[in-house]
Amino acid sequence: MDMLGLIDNFVRVVENGTIAAAARSRGMSAAAVSQSLARLETHLGVRLLSRTTRSMVLTESGQRYYAKVRHIPYDIALAAQAAAVETGPQGPLRIATTAAFGRYVVAPLMPAFNEMFPGIDIELIATDRDVDHRLENIDVSLRIEAQLNDRLVARKIASLPFIFCAAPAYLSRAGTPQRIDELSEHACLVFRYPTDGRFLPWSFSADGEVVTARLNPRFISDDIDIIARIAVSGGGIARLASFIARPLIASGQLIPLFTDDKQAIQSLPMIIYACVSERSALSAKVRAFIDYIAAAVATDEKMSSAPVRGD
């Protein structure tokens, strides 16, 4: 009898709240996990969980047993990490990232990461919705500040500038804003955060103070690539992360705004965090990925951090 597997399933059911969620975290069917619980209860000769169609709670015996065994799966994982030190990080790595950061930054870095760590098999989930680490079996997620919550352990890995820009055709037609308060007179292309419907604010640091611009939202989208396409087509002014804006500026499709150093105006940056569900989830493969991404993004941003001019 695989006692370790039975205990692992039991602990996951308790921590995930349902048999279905535990099954997803283990890559098993709900029926298999349910059968595993039944075998464990039969072996112990006690009822661990009181299950109805609507709820599932630990019995008194279950509470005592859980208190004694809850550490076992984590101890085994830590032991596996220690054993993997000599062979290098390995195994499946399930990464969730915001859509644009995943598309423009993470994906191009993955081939080199795979060469460095050939034992790691990568699955990349690019989405702007909130993901649940436990329910979706996510090892690590890359999130902006608006996505953070108290249930996550987060490490800041990058601070990336936003660039305000518009197409030459739009600026020729509507004029070029010189001050933040002039943005309210222009067609602004605004990103609506898909999880809660909020607009992400256009915030600046001006003379040491944080200022949020008043906007005239002409176009709204929950897809930043759509906003970039509308901007290139002359639809208005967009606020784009540097990794999206710089190639479009280099090709002449967009012109950056507020580039006069004398104005002392600077957009607040996009902060990217690497998040895990708990500190024990910082396995060797997760640490390898976080360290690699942080170093690669820092190097790339340093190489492309020269001021963007509209010449």
XYZ file of C-alpha atoms in Angstrom:
311
model
C 0.000 0.000 0.000
C 1.334 3.425 -0.993
C 0.864 5.126 2.368
C 2.736 8.241 1.299
C 0.431 8.679 -1.677
C -2.656 8.161 0.492
C -1.417 10.706 3.033
C -0.552 13.201 0.285
C -4.057 12.907 -1.162
C -5.621 13.360 2.283
C -3.552 16.468 3.038
C -4.363 17.987 -0.354
C -8.090 17.377 0.126
C -7.988 19.173 3.486
C -5.908 22.083 2.196
C -7.798 22.518 -1.091
C -11.203 22.181 0.514
C -12.731 19.696 -1.939
C -11.908 16.354 -3.487
C -12.221 17.853 -6.981
C -9.695 20.612 -6.236
C -7.265 18.144 -4.676
C -7.619 15.907 -7.734
C -6.712 18.811 -10.042
C -3.637 19.623 -7.965
C -2.497 15.997 -8.218
C -3.394 15.462 -11.863
C -5.795 12.682 -10.849
C -9.512 12.015 -11.226
C -11.858 12.922 -8.376
C -12.931 9.285 -8.202
C -9.325 8.149 -7.690
C -8.790 10.633 -4.854
C -12.081 9.619 -3.226
C -11.055 5.963 -3.400
C -7.678 6.880 -1.907
C -9.411 8.514 1.075
C -11.576 5.447 1.562
C -8.527 3.167 1.566
C -6.748 5.375 4.115
C -9.794 5.386 6.410
C -10.129 1.619 6.097
C -6.441 1.146 6.904
C -6.667 3.400 9.969
C -10.053 2.092 11.043
C -11.421 5.598 11.637
C -13.465 8.177 9.777
C -11.262 11.143 8.844
C -13.737 13.268 6.897
C -17.450 13.738 7.291
C -18.753 14.127 3.746
C -22.169 15.226 2.510
C -23.295 16.436 -0.905
C -22.694 20.044 0.183
C -19.865 19.997 2.705
C -16.811 18.165 3.924
C -15.317 18.643 7.396
C -12.672 16.893 9.435
C -13.845 14.596 12.182
C -12.080 14.769 15.554
C -9.950 11.795 14.512
C -9.296 13.519 11.195
C -8.139 16.710 12.928
C -5.682 14.778 15.106
C -4.384 12.763 12.153
C -4.022 15.850 9.938
C -2.024 17.656 12.635
C 0.443 14.752 12.699
C 0.828 14.141 8.931
C 0.356 17.564 7.299
C 4.125 18.159 7.178
C 4.951 14.848 5.476
C 4.292 15.853 1.820
C 6.313 19.047 2.292
C 9.187 17.214 3.975
C 9.287 14.764 1.061
C 9.309 17.641 -1.429
C 12.147 19.350 0.440
C 14.084 16.080 0.506
C 13.612 15.732 -3.251
C 14.898 19.277 -3.742
C 17.991 18.466 -1.668
C 18.605 15.326 -3.714
C 18.216 17.309 -6.925
C 21.038 19.704 -6.066
C 23.618 17.513 -7.781
C 21.480 16.690 -10.834
C 20.049 20.185 -11.237
C 16.434 21.371 -11.045
C 14.019 19.158 -12.937
C 10.392 18.224 -13.415
C 7.299 19.997 -14.757
C 7.046 23.745 -14.095
C 3.641 25.369 -14.508
C 3.928 29.156 -14.873
C 1.093 31.694 -15.011
C 1.830 35.184 -16.298
C -0.035 38.262 -17.447
C -0.768 37.943 -21.156
C 1.419 40.757 -22.508
C 4.393 40.061 -20.229
C 4.199 36.396 -21.143
C 3.981 37.091 -24.868
C 6.665 39.775 -25.178
C 9.088 38.996 -22.355
C 8.763 35.488 -20.917
C 8.202 33.467 -24.104
C 11.342 34.714 -25.917
C 13.435 33.825 -22.854
C 12.195 30.250 -22.566
C 14.474 28.561 -25.144
C 17.604 29.850 -23.386
C 16.158 28.874 -19.993
C 15.468 25.376 -21.311
C 19.049 25.067 -22.550
C 20.305 26.057 -19.109
C 17.899 23.724 -17.283
C 17.088 20.866 -19.667
C 15.478 18.827 -16.892
C 12.622 21.338 -16.464
C 9.501 20.925 -18.615
C 7.636 24.229 -18.976
C 3.934 24.956 -19.276
C 3.158 28.658 -19.728
C -0.334 29.995 -19.021
C -0.729 33.562 -20.321
C -3.848 35.228 -18.906
C -4.913 38.479 -17.257
C -7.483 36.784 -15.016
C -6.661 35.852 -11.439
C -5.328 32.318 -11.104
C -5.527 30.113 -8.026
C -2.201 28.410 -7.341
C -3.715 25.467 -5.491
C -6.774 24.828 -7.616
C -4.883 25.164 -10.912
C -1.635 23.525 -9.788
C 0.409 26.674 -10.543
C 4.034 26.547 -9.374
C 4.771 30.255 -9.846
C 2.899 33.255 -11.228
C 4.177 36.562 -12.583
C 1.840 39.367 -11.576
C 1.510 43.133 -11.556
C 0.818 44.897 -8.276
C -2.939 45.050 -8.850
C -3.059 41.233 -8.829
C -1.339 40.689 -5.475
C -3.185 39.363 -2.449
C -2.378 38.317 1.105
C -2.477 34.620 0.232
C 0.673 34.861 -1.901
C 4.375 35.096 -1.137
C 5.680 37.683 -3.595
C 9.144 38.780 -4.718
C 9.676 41.886 -6.833
C 11.642 40.915 -9.937
C 11.333 43.883 -12.295
C 10.428 47.545 -12.539
C 9.553 48.359 -16.146
C 8.730 51.839 -17.437
C 5.491 52.803 -19.110
C 5.752 54.992 -22.206
C 3.024 57.382 -23.322
C 2.865 57.500 -27.086
C 0.739 58.153 -30.134
C 0.978 57.788 -33.911
C 2.380 60.671 -35.988
C -0.986 60.948 -37.770
C -2.854 61.461 -34.488
C -0.402 64.060 -33.168
C -0.503 65.910 -36.485
C -4.284 66.026 -36.256
C -4.815 66.651 -32.520
C -1.554 68.244 -31.400
C 1.066 67.016 -28.935
C 0.287 67.367 -25.216
C 3.038 69.074 -23.250
C 1.524 68.791 -19.772
C -0.262 66.011 -17.880
C -3.461 68.049 -17.517
C -3.718 68.304 -21.314
C -4.428 64.560 -21.561
C -8.078 65.216 -20.699
C -8.360 67.060 -24.016
C -7.109 64.084 -26.033
C -8.478 60.720 -27.107
C -7.028 58.266 -24.590
C -6.788 54.521 -25.152
C -7.471 52.920 -21.786
C -6.856 49.405 -20.470
C -9.658 47.934 -18.373
C -8.441 45.303 -15.930
C -10.435 42.154 -16.813
C -10.877 40.724 -13.305
C -12.632 43.666 -11.648
C -13.417 46.102 -14.460
C -11.223 48.913 -13.149
C -9.267 51.239 -15.410
C -5.571 51.074 -14.643
C -4.727 54.690 -13.740
C -2.242 56.814 -15.649
C -0.015 57.931 -12.793
C 3.066 60.147 -12.944
C 5.767 61.317 -10.624
C 5.956 65.072 -11.122
C 8.328 67.154 -9.008
C 8.380 64.433 -6.348
C 4.599 64.027 -6.140
C 2.383 61.299 -7.575
C -0.211 62.708 -9.964
C -2.997 60.724 -11.624
C -4.064 62.154 -14.950
C -7.684 62.932 -15.769
C -8.542 60.967 -18.873
C -10.909 61.181 -21.795
C -11.345 57.458 -22.607
C -12.087 57.290 -26.316
C -11.360 53.567 -26.662
C -11.375 50.928 -23.908
C -10.114 47.359 -24.088
C -9.001 44.520 -21.809
C -6.329 43.549 -24.371
C -3.201 45.723 -24.470
C -2.314 44.535 -27.983
C -5.613 45.924 -29.237
C -4.810 49.257 -27.597
C -1.373 49.273 -29.247
C -2.940 48.530 -32.669
C -5.473 51.346 -32.247
C -2.668 53.721 -31.269
C -0.603 52.768 -34.337
C -3.700 53.368 -36.491
C -3.991 56.936 -35.198
C -6.785 56.358 -32.663
C -5.271 58.295 -29.778
C -2.732 58.304 -26.969
C -1.784 55.023 -25.301
C 0.161 54.099 -22.201
C 2.212 51.043 -23.110
C 4.783 49.016 -21.215
C 8.265 49.628 -22.587
C 8.596 46.112 -24.010
C 5.566 46.814 -26.231
C 6.225 50.472 -27.025
C 9.934 50.511 -27.872
C 9.774 48.435 -31.086
C 6.850 50.530 -32.337
C 8.748 53.730 -31.554
C 11.932 52.424 -33.194
C 9.983 51.670 -36.370
C 8.425 55.150 -36.404
C 4.877 53.900 -35.902
C 4.561 55.681 -32.536
C 6.103 58.810 -31.049
C 6.850 59.026 -27.301
C 5.378 61.860 -25.234
C 6.615 63.815 -22.207
C 10.282 63.277 -23.105
C 11.479 66.754 -22.115
C 13.706 66.286 -19.044
C 13.006 69.856 -17.972
C 9.425 68.935 -17.139
C 10.607 66.371 -14.532
C 7.639 64.174 -15.478
C 7.972 60.415 -15.264
C 5.343 57.704 -15.494
C 5.186 55.362 -12.515
C 6.633 52.003 -13.594
C 5.042 48.597 -13.977
C 6.239 46.430 -11.079
C 6.377 42.697 -11.787
C 6.291 40.169 -8.939
C 7.038 36.449 -8.900
C 4.517 34.762 -6.596
C 4.172 31.370 -4.946
C 1.427 30.058 -2.696
C 3.770 29.591 0.285
C 7.480 29.551 1.051
C 7.620 25.763 0.931
C 6.608 26.027 -2.756
C 9.980 27.641 -3.553
C 11.400 24.433 -5.004
C 14.713 24.287 -6.852
C 13.003 24.582 -10.247
C 10.893 27.547 -9.096
C 13.929 29.344 -7.663
C 15.868 28.670 -10.869
C 13.071 30.207 -12.962
C 12.581 33.265 -10.748
C 16.315 34.011 -10.570
C 16.685 33.558 -14.328
C 13.751 35.818 -15.226
C 14.812 38.519 -12.764
C 18.376 38.573 -14.140
C 17.289 38.442 -17.788
C 14.723 41.222 -17.468
C 17.140 43.420 -15.530
C 19.816 42.943 -18.200
C 17.410 43.599 -21.062
C 15.972 46.702 -19.424
C 19.445 48.080 -18.722
C 20.351 47.642 -22.399
C 17.174 49.409 -23.539
C 16.876 52.032 -20.788
C 18.285 54.942 -22.767
C 15.784 57.828 -22.833
C 13.226 57.512 -25.618
C 13.168 60.545 -27.846
C 10.687 61.683 -30.383
C 13.275 62.890 -32.865
